[in-house]
XYZ file of C-alpha atoms in Angstrom:
239
model
C 144.717 184.039 -25.498
C 148.402 183.068 -24.560
C 150.202 181.911 -27.622
C 151.584 179.158 -25.897
C 147.571 177.368 -25.387
C 146.959 178.264 -29.524
C 145.582 174.653 -29.907
C 147.476 172.786 -32.549
C 144.440 172.179 -35.037
C 144.904 176.243 -35.085
C 148.656 176.511 -36.262
C 149.292 176.976 -39.981
C 150.418 174.328 -42.083
C 153.720 174.204 -43.961
C 152.856 174.366 -47.324
C 153.595 171.193 -49.587
C 154.907 171.854 -52.733
C 154.356 169.520 -55.221
C 151.644 167.214 -55.704
C 149.990 166.139 -52.246
C 150.553 162.220 -51.445
C 154.194 161.637 -52.202
C 156.614 161.070 -48.981
C 160.011 163.452 -48.696
C 161.979 161.334 -50.873
C 159.925 161.045 -53.857
C 159.149 164.999 -53.893
C 162.962 165.394 -53.749
C 163.629 162.769 -56.747
C 160.533 164.422 -58.629
C 162.345 168.281 -58.087
C 165.518 166.691 -59.239
C 163.951 164.995 -62.710
C 161.885 168.222 -63.193
C 164.945 170.406 -63.047
C 166.184 168.564 -66.018
C 163.124 169.674 -68.133
C 163.644 168.018 -71.569
C 166.772 166.747 -71.148
C 165.976 164.111 -68.462
C 168.185 162.421 -66.094
C 170.190 158.886 -65.436
C 168.766 157.186 -62.543
C 172.678 157.436 -61.094
C 173.015 160.962 -61.546
C 169.207 161.464 -59.523
C 171.489 158.927 -56.437
C 174.001 161.820 -56.428
C 171.655 164.780 -56.483
C 169.729 163.498 -53.905
C 172.247 161.681 -52.016
C 169.586 158.849 -51.002
C 170.840 155.199 -51.413
C 169.707 152.748 -54.075
C 166.479 151.336 -52.499
C 165.128 154.207 -51.753
C 165.528 155.926 -55.596
C 164.765 152.370 -56.855
C 161.554 152.123 -54.716
C 161.174 156.168 -55.428
C 160.968 156.226 -59.088
C 158.755 152.944 -59.235
C 156.038 154.857 -57.306
C 156.337 158.157 -59.685
C 156.201 156.370 -61.965
C 152.661 154.224 -61.379
C 151.329 157.981 -59.892
C 152.159 158.990 -64.014
C 154.386 161.806 -62.527
C 157.533 160.763 -64.364
C 158.123 158.851 -66.974
C 161.103 156.777 -68.889
C 162.178 157.817 -71.929
C 165.244 156.294 -74.389
C 168.582 158.509 -75.099
C 169.842 157.714 -78.160
C 173.609 158.371 -76.578
C 172.989 155.922 -74.175
C 170.556 153.094 -74.910
C 171.521 150.830 -71.519
C 170.978 153.751 -69.286
C 167.292 154.588 -67.851
C 166.813 157.937 -67.948
C 163.732 159.730 -66.663
C 161.333 162.726 -67.367
C 158.412 164.636 -65.909
C 155.610 164.249 -67.564
C 154.492 167.576 -68.920
C 158.075 167.445 -71.114
C 158.927 165.944 -74.489
C 162.459 164.882 -75.228
C 164.717 167.125 -76.971
C 165.915 166.491 -79.815
C 169.510 165.592 -78.226
C 167.755 162.950 -76.437
C 165.261 161.231 -78.740
C 167.358 161.692 -81.861
C 164.648 164.026 -83.701
C 162.133 162.905 -86.194
C 164.018 160.468 -87.853
C 163.843 158.406 -84.773
C 160.717 156.827 -82.991
C 161.207 155.371 -79.415
C 164.705 155.513 -79.568
C 165.168 153.318 -82.922
C 165.937 154.939 -86.133
C 162.686 155.012 -87.907
C 164.119 153.321 -91.519
C 161.091 152.802 -93.249
C 160.340 156.697 -92.926
C 164.154 157.191 -94.552
C 163.584 154.854 -97.080
C 160.200 156.539 -98.284
C 161.891 159.824 -98.366
C 164.981 158.783 -100.164
C 162.838 156.976 -102.916
C 160.485 159.962 -103.435
C 164.015 162.097 -103.842
C 165.123 159.607 -106.468
C 161.211 160.318 -108.403
C 161.934 163.796 -108.697
C 165.322 163.410 -109.521
C 164.140 160.653 -112.805
C 161.447 163.753 -113.507
C 164.098 166.503 -113.284
C 167.378 164.851 -113.803
C 169.287 167.506 -112.221
C 167.831 169.249 -108.787
C 169.300 171.565 -106.111
C 168.735 170.760 -101.943
C 165.893 173.460 -102.274
C 164.375 172.347 -104.754
C 163.793 168.552 -103.599
C 163.046 170.408 -99.823
C 160.324 172.448 -101.631
C 158.670 169.600 -103.714
C 158.256 167.303 -100.427
C 157.250 170.135 -98.510
C 154.198 170.384 -101.487
C 153.501 167.159 -101.461
C 153.209 166.430 -97.807
C 154.732 163.520 -97.304
C 155.428 163.527 -93.920
C 152.812 165.040 -90.542
C 156.156 167.004 -88.921
C 157.227 170.013 -90.655
C 160.659 168.825 -92.562
C 163.722 171.462 -92.911
C 166.086 171.822 -95.794
C 168.650 170.476 -93.569
C 167.249 167.267 -92.275
C 166.475 166.935 -96.763
C 170.421 167.842 -97.130
C 170.921 164.692 -94.435
C 169.097 162.371 -96.606
C 170.697 163.467 -99.606
C 174.318 162.985 -98.509
C 173.004 159.541 -97.286
C 172.254 158.841 -100.909
C 176.423 160.587 -102.029
C 177.510 158.217 -99.378
C 175.072 154.991 -100.992
C 176.469 155.844 -104.463
C 172.317 156.376 -105.263
C 172.883 159.904 -106.747
C 175.787 162.430 -107.050
C 177.371 166.249 -106.117
C 177.674 168.014 -109.199
C 177.977 171.274 -109.785
C 175.773 173.445 -112.047
C 177.935 174.562 -115.134
C 174.662 176.010 -116.310
C 174.559 174.104 -119.547
C 172.404 171.116 -120.644
C 170.492 169.588 -117.947
C 171.925 172.679 -115.672
C 170.628 175.545 -117.807
C 168.001 177.121 -114.818
C 170.456 176.635 -112.520
C 173.271 179.254 -112.206
C 177.189 178.296 -112.471
C 178.578 176.875 -109.109
C 175.576 175.756 -107.543
C 175.392 172.632 -105.852
C 173.004 170.047 -107.191
C 172.315 166.295 -107.462
C 171.963 164.047 -109.966
C 171.464 160.270 -110.568
C 175.198 158.501 -109.750
C 175.903 155.695 -112.969
C 174.230 153.109 -111.506
C 170.763 153.352 -109.989
C 168.366 155.272 -112.472
C 171.189 156.533 -115.208
C 169.172 155.068 -118.002
C 166.655 157.944 -117.245
C 168.858 160.987 -117.816
C 172.479 161.253 -119.302
C 175.292 159.635 -117.262
C 177.355 162.330 -115.363
C 181.200 161.319 -116.181
C 183.924 163.506 -115.100
C 184.038 164.396 -118.984
C 180.185 165.481 -118.914
C 180.787 167.745 -116.027
C 182.406 170.546 -117.961
C 181.027 172.503 -120.333
C 182.655 170.375 -123.093
C 180.444 166.893 -122.908
C 177.672 169.342 -123.411
C 178.561 171.671 -126.204
C 176.655 170.617 -129.735
C 179.988 172.042 -131.307
C 182.736 169.894 -129.967
C 183.512 168.014 -133.185
C 184.514 171.636 -134.535
C 186.586 172.670 -131.766
C 190.392 172.768 -132.175
C 192.936 174.650 -130.427
C 193.823 177.138 -132.933
C 190.326 176.982 -134.911
C 187.650 179.487 -135.069
C 185.948 177.545 -132.251
C 188.713 177.011 -129.032
C 189.551 176.450 -125.405
C 191.270 179.709 -125.136
C 188.248 181.507 -126.795
C 185.369 179.621 -125.002
C 183.590 181.829 -122.895
C 182.032 178.812 -121.011
C 185.123 177.102 -120.614
C 187.012 180.335 -118.858
C 183.331 180.224 -116.657
C 183.801 176.488 -115.629
C 187.788 177.058 -115.242
C 186.839 179.843 -113.039
C 184.648 177.670 -110.526
C 185.924 176.801 -106.912
C 185.012 173.242 -107.073
């Protein structure tokens, strides 16, 4: 049979990419969105990439949303700009803010609960390291996600800024006896909960504040700052 006489129905059709039933504009926009994966893409950037008019882009986005091929996501860095993402992806931490955010809003309830649990642990321990507090939170499974040491550190830093707790370095004495000298640790500030444990002032942070022989210490005596091993170690700590 002559090639010119081949029936049109027998000609091979060009394979379609993407879901069936999409017009060319929708397919181009869907490809643009999928290309950004878990970062999503701003509507204006879609227009620039596809070179389509505002009307076509807006109409196609509504159609893709209705067909549940894309979804609208909140970008915590630009909440006023509509971002779109393919349904098979979940927003990255750069977009969603991570576990501390829900639908683009800071999860204050979760953060407050974690703060209270940190304070409860400090009431019992009086002094604790970041690792100790992190292990306690993991052991009690207080959250449904795997909380990291860095995330607990963020909570503790916010508590330091709020003056709920203070960050100090271990002296190796008193409440710090189980913590290596110089290790960063946390305890109550002079306000909330200070009555539950000894207050930590400028003097209490040095060995002299916890020394049971402080009343016998004199510059020229048997017990003196110049002969005290603990005081010498404290002077060598890099505060």
